[in-house]
Structure formats: C-alpha cells, structure tokens
PDB file of C-alpha atoms in Angstrom:
ATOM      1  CA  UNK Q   1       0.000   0.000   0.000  1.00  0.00           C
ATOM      2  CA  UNK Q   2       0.926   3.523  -0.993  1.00  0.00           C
ATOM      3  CA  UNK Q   3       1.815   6.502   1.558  1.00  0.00           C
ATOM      4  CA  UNK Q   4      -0.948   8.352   3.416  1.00  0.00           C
ATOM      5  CA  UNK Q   5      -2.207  11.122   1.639  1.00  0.00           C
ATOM      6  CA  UNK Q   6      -4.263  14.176   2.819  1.00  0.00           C
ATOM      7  CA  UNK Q   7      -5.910  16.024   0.244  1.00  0.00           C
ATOM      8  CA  UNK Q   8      -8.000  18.974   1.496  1.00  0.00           C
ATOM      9  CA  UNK Q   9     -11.286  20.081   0.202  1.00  0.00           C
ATOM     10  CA  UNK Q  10     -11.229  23.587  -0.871  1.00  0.00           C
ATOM     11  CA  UNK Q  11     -14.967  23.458  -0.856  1.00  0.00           C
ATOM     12  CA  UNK Q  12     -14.865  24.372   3.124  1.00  0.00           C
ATOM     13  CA  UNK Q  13     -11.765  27.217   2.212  1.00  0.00           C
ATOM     14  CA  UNK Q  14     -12.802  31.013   2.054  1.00  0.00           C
ATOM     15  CA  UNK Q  15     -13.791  31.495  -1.988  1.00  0.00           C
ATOM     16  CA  UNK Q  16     -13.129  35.332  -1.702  1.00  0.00           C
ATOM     17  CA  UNK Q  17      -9.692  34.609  -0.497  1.00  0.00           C
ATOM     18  CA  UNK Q  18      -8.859  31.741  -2.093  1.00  0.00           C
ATOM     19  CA  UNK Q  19      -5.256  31.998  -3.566  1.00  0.00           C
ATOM     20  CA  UNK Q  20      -4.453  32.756   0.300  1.00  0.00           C
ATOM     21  CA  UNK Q  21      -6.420  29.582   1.609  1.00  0.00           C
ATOM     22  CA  UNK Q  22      -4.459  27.443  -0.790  1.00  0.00           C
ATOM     23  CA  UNK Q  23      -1.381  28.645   0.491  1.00  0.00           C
ATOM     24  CA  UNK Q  24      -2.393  27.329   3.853  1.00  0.00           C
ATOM     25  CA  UNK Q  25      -2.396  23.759   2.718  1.00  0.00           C
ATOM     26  CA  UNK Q  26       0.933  24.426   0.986  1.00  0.00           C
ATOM     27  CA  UNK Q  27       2.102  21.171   3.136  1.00  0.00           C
ATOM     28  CA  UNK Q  28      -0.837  18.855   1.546  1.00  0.00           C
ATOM     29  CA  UNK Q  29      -0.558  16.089  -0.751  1.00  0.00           C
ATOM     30  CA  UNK Q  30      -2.829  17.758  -3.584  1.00  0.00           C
ATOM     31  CA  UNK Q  31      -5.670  20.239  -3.588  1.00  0.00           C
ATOM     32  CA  UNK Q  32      -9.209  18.581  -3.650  1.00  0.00           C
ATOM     33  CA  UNK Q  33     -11.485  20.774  -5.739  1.00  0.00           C
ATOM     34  CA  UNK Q  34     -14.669  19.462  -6.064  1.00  0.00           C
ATOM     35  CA  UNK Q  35     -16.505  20.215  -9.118  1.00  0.00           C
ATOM     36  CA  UNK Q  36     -20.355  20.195  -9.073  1.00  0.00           C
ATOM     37  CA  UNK Q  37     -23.145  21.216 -11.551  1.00  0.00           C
ATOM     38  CA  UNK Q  38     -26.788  21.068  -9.728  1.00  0.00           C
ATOM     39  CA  UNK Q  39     -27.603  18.396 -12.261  1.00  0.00           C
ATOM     40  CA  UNK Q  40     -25.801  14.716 -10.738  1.00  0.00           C
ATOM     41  CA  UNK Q  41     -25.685  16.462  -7.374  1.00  0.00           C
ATOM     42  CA  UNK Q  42     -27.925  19.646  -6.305  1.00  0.00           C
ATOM     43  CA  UNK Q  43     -25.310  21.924  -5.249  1.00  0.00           C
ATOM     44  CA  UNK Q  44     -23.113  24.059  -7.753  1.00  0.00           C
ATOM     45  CA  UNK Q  45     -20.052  25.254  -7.135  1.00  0.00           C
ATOM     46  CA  UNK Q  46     -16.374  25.562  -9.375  1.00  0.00           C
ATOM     47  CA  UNK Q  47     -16.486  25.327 -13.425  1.00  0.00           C
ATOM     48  CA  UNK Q  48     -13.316  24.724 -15.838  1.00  0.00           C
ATOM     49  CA  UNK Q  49     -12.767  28.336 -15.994  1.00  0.00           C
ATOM     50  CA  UNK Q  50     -12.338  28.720 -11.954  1.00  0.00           C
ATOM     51  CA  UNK Q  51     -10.466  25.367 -12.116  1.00  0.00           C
ATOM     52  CA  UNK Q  52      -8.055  26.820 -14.499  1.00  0.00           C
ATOM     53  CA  UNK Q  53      -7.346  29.787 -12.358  1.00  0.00           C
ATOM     54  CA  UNK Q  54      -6.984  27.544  -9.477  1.00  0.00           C
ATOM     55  CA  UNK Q  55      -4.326  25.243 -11.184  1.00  0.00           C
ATOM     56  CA  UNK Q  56      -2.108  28.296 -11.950  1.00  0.00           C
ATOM     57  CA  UNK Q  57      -1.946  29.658  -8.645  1.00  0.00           C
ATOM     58  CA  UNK Q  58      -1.398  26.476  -6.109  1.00  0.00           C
ATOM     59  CA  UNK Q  59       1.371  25.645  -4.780  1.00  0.00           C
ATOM     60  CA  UNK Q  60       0.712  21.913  -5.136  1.00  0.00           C
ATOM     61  CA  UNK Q  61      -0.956  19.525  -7.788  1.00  0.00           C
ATOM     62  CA  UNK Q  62      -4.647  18.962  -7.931  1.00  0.00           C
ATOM     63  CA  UNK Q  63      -7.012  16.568  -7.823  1.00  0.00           C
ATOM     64  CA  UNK Q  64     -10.471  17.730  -9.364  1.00  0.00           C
ATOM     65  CA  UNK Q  65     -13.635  15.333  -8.548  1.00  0.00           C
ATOM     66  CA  UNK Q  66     -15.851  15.926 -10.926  1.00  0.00           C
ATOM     67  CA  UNK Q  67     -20.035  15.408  -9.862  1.00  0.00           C
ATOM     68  CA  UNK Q  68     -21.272  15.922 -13.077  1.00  0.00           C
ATOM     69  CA  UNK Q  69     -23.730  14.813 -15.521  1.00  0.00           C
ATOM     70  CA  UNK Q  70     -21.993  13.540 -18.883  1.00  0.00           C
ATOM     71  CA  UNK Q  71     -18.571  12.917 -17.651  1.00  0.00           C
ATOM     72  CA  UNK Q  72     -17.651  11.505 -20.799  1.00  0.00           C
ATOM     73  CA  UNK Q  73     -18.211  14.974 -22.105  1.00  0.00           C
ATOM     74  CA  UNK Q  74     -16.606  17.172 -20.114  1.00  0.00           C
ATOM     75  CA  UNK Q  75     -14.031  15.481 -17.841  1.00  0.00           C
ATOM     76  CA  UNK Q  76     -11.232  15.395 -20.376  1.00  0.00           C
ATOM     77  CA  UNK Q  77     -11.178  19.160 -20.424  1.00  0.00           C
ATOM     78  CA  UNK Q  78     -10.137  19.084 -16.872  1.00  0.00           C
ATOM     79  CA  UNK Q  79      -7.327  16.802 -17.939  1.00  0.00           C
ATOM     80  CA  UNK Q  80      -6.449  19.377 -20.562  1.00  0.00           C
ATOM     81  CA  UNK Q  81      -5.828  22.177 -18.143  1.00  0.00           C
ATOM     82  CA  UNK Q  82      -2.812  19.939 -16.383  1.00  0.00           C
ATOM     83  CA  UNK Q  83      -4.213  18.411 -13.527  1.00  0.00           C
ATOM     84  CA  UNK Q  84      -3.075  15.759 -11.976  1.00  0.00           C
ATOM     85  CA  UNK Q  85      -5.545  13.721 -11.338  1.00  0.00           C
ATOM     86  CA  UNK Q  86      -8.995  13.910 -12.382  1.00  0.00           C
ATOM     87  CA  UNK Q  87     -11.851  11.540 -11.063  1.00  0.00           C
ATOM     88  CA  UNK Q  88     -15.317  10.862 -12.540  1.00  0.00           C
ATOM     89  CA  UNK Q  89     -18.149   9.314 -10.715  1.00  0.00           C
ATOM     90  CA  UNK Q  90     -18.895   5.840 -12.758  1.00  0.00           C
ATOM     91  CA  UNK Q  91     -22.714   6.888 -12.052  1.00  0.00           C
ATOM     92  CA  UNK Q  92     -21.813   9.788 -14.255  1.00  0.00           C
ATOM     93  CA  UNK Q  93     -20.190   7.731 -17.694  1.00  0.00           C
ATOM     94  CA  UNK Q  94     -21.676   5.860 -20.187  1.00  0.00           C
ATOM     95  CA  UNK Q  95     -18.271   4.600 -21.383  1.00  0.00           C
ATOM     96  CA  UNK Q  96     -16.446   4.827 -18.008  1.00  0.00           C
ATOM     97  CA  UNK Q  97     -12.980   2.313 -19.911  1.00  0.00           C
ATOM     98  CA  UNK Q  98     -12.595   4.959 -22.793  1.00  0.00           C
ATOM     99  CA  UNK Q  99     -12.800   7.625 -20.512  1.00  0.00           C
ATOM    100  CA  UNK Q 100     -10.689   6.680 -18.077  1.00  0.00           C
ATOM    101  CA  UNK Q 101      -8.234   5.918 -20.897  1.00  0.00           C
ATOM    102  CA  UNK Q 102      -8.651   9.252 -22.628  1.00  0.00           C
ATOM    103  CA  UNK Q 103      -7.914  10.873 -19.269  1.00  0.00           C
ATOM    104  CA  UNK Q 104      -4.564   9.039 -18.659  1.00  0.00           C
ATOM    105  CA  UNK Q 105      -3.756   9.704 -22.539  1.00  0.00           C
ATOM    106  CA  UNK Q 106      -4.546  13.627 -22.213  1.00  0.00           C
ATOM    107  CA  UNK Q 107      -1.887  13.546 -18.784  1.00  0.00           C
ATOM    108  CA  UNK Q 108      -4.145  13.134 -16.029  1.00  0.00           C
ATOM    109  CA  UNK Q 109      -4.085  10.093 -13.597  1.00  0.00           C
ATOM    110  CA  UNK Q 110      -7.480   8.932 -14.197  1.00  0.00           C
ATOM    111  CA  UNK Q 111      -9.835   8.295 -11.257  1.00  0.00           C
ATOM    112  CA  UNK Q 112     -13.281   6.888 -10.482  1.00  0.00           C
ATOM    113  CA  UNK Q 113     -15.819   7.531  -7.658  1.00  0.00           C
ATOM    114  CA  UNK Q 114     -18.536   5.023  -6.411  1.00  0.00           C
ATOM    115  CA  UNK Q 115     -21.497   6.588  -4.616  1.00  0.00           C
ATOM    116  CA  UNK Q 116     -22.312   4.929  -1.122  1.00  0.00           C
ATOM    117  CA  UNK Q 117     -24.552   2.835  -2.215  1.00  0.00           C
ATOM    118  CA  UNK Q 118     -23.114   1.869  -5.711  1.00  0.00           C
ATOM    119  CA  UNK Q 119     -21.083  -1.515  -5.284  1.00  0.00           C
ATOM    120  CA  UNK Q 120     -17.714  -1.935  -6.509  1.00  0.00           C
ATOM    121  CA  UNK Q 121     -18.011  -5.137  -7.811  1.00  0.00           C
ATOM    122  CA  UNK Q 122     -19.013  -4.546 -11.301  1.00  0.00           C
ATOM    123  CA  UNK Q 123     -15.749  -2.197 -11.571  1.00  0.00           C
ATOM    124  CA  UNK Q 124     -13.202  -4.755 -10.350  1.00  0.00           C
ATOM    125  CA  UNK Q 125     -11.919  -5.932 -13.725  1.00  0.00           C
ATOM    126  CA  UNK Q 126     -11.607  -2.498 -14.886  1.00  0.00           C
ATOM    127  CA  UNK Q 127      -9.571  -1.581 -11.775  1.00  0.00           C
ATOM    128  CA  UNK Q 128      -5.709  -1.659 -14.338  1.00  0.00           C
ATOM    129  CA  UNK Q 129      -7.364   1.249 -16.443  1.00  0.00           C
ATOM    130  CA  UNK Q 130      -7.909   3.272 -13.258  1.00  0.00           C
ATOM    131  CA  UNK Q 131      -4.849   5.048 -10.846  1.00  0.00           C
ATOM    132  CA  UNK Q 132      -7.380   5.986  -8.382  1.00  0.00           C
ATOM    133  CA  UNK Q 133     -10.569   4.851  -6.791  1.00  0.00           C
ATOM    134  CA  UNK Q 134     -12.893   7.206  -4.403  1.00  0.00           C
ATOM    135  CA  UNK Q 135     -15.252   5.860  -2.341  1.00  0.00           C
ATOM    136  CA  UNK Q 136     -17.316   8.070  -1.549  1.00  0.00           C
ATOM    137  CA  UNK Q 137     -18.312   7.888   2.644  1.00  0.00           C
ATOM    138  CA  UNK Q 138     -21.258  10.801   2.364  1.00  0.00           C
ATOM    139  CA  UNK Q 139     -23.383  11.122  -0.178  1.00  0.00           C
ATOM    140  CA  UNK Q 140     -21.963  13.761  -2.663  1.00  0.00           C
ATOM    141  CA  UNK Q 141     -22.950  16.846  -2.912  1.00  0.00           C
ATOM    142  CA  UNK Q 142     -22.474  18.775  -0.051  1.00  0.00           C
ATOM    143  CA  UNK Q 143     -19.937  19.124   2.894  1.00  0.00           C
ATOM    144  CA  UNK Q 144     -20.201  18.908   6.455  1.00  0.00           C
ATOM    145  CA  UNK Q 145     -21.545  15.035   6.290  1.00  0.00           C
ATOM    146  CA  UNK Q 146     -21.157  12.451   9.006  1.00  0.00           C
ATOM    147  CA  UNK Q 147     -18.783   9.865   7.974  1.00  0.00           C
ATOM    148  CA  UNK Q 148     -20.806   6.432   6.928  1.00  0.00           C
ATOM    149  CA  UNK Q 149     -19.838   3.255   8.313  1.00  0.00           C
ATOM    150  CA  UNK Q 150     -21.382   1.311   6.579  1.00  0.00           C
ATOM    151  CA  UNK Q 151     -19.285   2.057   3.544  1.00  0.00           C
ATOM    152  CA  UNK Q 152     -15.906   0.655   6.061  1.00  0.00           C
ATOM    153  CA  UNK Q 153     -16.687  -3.244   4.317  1.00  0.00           C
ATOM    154  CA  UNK Q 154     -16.873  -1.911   0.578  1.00  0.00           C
ATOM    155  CA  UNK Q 155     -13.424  -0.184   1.462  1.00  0.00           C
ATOM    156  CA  UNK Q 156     -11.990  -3.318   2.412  1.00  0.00           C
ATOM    157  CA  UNK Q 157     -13.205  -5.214  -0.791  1.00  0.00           C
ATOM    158  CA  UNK Q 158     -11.413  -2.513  -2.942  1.00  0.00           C
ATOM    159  CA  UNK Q 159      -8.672  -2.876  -0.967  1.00  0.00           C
ATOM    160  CA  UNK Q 160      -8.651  -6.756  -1.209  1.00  0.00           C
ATOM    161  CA  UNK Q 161      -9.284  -6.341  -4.923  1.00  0.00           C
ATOM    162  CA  UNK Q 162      -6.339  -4.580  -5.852  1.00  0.00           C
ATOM    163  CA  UNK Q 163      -4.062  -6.257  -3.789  1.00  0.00           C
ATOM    164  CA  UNK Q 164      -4.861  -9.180  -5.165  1.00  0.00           C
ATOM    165  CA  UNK Q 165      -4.296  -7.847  -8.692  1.00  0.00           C
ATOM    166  CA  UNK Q 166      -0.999  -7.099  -7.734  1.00  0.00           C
ATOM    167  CA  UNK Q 167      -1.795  -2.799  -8.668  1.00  0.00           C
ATOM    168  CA  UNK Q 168      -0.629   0.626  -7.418  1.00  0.00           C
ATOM    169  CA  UNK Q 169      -4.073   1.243  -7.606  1.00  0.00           C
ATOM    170  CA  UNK Q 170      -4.958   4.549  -4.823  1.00  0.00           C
ATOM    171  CA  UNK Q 171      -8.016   4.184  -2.792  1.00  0.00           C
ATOM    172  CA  UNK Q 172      -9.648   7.517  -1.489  1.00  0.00           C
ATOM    173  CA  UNK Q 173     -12.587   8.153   0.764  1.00  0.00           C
ATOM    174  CA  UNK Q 174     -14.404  11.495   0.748  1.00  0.00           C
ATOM    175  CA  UNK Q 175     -16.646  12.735   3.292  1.00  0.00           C
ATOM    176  CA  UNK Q 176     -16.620  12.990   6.714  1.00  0.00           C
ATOM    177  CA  UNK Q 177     -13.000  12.258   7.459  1.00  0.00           C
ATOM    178  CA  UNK Q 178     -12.038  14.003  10.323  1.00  0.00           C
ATOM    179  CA  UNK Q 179      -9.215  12.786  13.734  1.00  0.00           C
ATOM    180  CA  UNK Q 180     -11.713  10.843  14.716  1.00  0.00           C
ATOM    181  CA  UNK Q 181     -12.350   8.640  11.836  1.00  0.00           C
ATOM    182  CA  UNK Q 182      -9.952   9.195   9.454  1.00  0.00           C
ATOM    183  CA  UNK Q 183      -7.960   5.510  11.326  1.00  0.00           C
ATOM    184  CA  UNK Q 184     -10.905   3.427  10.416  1.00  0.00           C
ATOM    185  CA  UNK Q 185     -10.957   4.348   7.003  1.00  0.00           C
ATOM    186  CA  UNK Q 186      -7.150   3.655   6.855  1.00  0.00           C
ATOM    187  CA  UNK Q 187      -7.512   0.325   8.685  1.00  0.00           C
ATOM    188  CA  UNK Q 188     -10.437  -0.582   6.357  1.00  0.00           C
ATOM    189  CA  UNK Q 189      -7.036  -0.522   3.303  1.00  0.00           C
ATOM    190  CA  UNK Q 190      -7.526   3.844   2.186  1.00  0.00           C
ATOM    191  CA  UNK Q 191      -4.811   5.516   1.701  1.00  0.00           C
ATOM    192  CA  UNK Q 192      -5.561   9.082   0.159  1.00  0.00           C
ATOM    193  CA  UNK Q 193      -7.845  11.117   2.328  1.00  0.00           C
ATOM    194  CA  UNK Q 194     -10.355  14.250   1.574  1.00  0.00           C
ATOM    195  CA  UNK Q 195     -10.934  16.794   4.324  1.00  0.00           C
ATOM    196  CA  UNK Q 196     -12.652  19.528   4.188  1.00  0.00           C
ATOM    197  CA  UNK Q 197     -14.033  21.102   7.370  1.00  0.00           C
ATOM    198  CA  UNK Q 198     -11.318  19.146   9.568  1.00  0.00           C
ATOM    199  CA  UNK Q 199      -8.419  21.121   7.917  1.00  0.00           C
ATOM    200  CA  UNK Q 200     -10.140  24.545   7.143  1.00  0.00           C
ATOM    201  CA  UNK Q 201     -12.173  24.409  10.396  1.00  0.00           C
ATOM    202  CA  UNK Q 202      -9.223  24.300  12.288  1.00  0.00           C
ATOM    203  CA  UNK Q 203      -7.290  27.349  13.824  1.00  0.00           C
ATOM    204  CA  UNK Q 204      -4.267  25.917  11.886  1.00  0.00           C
ATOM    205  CA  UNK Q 205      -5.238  24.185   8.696  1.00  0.00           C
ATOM    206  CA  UNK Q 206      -1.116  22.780   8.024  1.00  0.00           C
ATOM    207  CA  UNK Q 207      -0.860  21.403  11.663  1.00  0.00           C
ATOM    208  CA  UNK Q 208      -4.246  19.899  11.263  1.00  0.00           C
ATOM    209  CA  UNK Q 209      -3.348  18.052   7.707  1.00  0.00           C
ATOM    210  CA  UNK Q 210      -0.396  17.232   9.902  1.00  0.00           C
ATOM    211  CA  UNK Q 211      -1.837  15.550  12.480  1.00  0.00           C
ATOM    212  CA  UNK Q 212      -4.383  13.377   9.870  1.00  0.00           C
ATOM    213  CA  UNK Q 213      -1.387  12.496   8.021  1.00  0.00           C
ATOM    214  CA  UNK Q 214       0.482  10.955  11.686  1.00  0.00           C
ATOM    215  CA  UNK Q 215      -3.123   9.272  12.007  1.00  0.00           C
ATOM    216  CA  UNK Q 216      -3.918   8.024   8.751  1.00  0.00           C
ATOM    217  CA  UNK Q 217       0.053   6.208   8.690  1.00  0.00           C
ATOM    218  CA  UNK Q 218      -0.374   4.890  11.971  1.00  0.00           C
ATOM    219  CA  UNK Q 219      -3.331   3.129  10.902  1.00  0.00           C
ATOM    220  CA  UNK Q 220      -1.915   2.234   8.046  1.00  0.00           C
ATOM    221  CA  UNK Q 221       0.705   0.549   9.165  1.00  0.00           C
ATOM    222  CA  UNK Q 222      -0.500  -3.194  10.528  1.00  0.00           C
ATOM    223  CA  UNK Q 223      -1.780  -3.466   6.249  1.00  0.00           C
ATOM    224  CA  UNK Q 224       1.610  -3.082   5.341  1.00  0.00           C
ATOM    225  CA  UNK Q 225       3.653  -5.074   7.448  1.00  0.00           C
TER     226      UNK Q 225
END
C-alpha cells in the first residue's frame, strides 16, 4: 500500500480569499477541488474556468472530482488544463474504460468515484485502467456530512481487490474524514484522504493536515507489514 495522503477540500476554504487559503495547505498532498453542476448532485459550485485559475496559482498539484452529468463529455477538459488527477463518478459515464483511458492519454491520472450505495463489484476488472478509486463515505454533494460506516466493508473489498491484482491502484474516501475517523478508514485498506471542514475548520489548517497524516500512517501501518 501507498503513503498516506491528505488532500483537502477547498470546498470548506474562504472562496473570496482563495489563492491565500491554498497557500495554507501548501504542506498537503494535492488540492481537492470538487466540481459540481446542480444536475448529478444539487449543489453548484467551481467550473473549468475557476479550475483553471486555481491550477495556476497552487502551490501543489490537484485533484479535481468531478459530480457531473456527462462525464464523458466534459471530464477530459479538466485533464487538458494539467491536472493531476482527475476523477469521474462511474454513475456519471456511459463509457467509463474509454474515458478513463482518454484521461490518462490527455496527462491526467485517471480516477473513479462510487457513490455509497453503488457496489464496486461490477468495476473490479476495470480496476488496471484506473490510478485511483474514491469511495465516496457521504453522499456527494455537499460538505459537512457524518462519515458512513457502513461504507468501512466496501473499502476493504477494494482494498482486497487490488491487492490481489498485484496494482498501485490509490483508494480515497471522501466525506466525513475528520481525527476521529480518518484511522478506520485507513484500517479498512484507504490511503488518500479528503478533508474539508477538519483542515479549514481548524485554527491551523497545516498542523491539522499534519496531524491526519500521523493518524492516517499509523493506521496504516499493521496493512503493510
């Protein structure tokens, strides 16, 4: 298993001050910018324009999830603005392969997000076109959720499933990660971790990505011994 990760959600930072609040997470993995369009999920927040801005400005790479009608549409764009990763829900694709595929070949490393109650079973054997998979832990949309249990045993299938395959496949969980949960997701085989409201809630956003970073590896560490 890969090295914790913490990538914080801008979608808890200040908006009006945003080149500032990115500079806060400066010690972060990769910027989380979550991309919504009040059509797969009822909020709306960030477009490709805003996204662009966002990439030229940060101080370290990011990772756009994209909860979006037509991904097949509109996600390579994101991957043609030099991001690093890019991750479509599979709800969201009619062709989720080709896409995935046309992300990697446009630069991106090409991700996939299950909703809480979508299974991951019907993905598995497309897990080697796929650098990334997000299971989602709150139903997307909105921040501010309670992390879902009941989502720990479909982490631990994933995480079964590509070990067995022998990949470097990443497995992320968004929603609700916070000190006090963040170690069960990392037990239950994540590795790369969205916060929002844990790191920009806090008084000190770097200590607090920090401290879920000591977590996360600690709880990491039985999986990979």
């Amino acid at each position: 298993m890969t090295q914790c990760c913490i990538n914080p959600s801008i979608l808890s930072a200040d908006f009006v001050n945003l080149e500032a609040e990115l500079q806060r997470i400066s010690n972060a993995d990769a910027v989380h910018v979550d991309v919504m369009d009040n059509h797969f999920v009822p909020n709306l927040t960030l477009g490709l324009p805003v996204v662009q801005r966002i990439q030229a400005v940060s101080p370290i790479p990011l990772d756009a999830h994209l909860m979006i009608s037509d991904a097949d549409r509109w996600a390579p764009g994101f991957a043609d603005a030099g991001l690093a990763s890019v991750t479509f829900h599979a709800e969201a694709s009619i062709a989720p392969i080709k896409l995935a595929r046309e992300l990697r070949s446009r630069g991106s490393k090409a991700g996939m997000a299950l909703r809480p109650a979508t299974p991951v079973e019907p993905y598995l054997d497309m897990l080697p076109e796929l650098d990334m998979l997000l299971i989602m832990t709150v139903e997307p949309g909105f921040g501010g959720q309670a992390f879902l249990d009941i989502t720990l045993p479909k982490i631990r299938r994933a995480r079964a499933a590509v070990e067995g395959s022998g990949l470097g496949l990443a497995i992320q969980v968004d929603g609700g990660i916070s000190e006090d949960t963040i170690a069960r997701a990392a037990e239950a085989g994540a590795n790369v971790f969205v916060a929002g409201s844990a790191v920009y809630g806090a008084d000190d956003p770097a200590a607090a990505i920090d401290l879920l970073r000591k977590k996360g590896s600690q709880a990491l560490r039985p999986a990979t011994e």
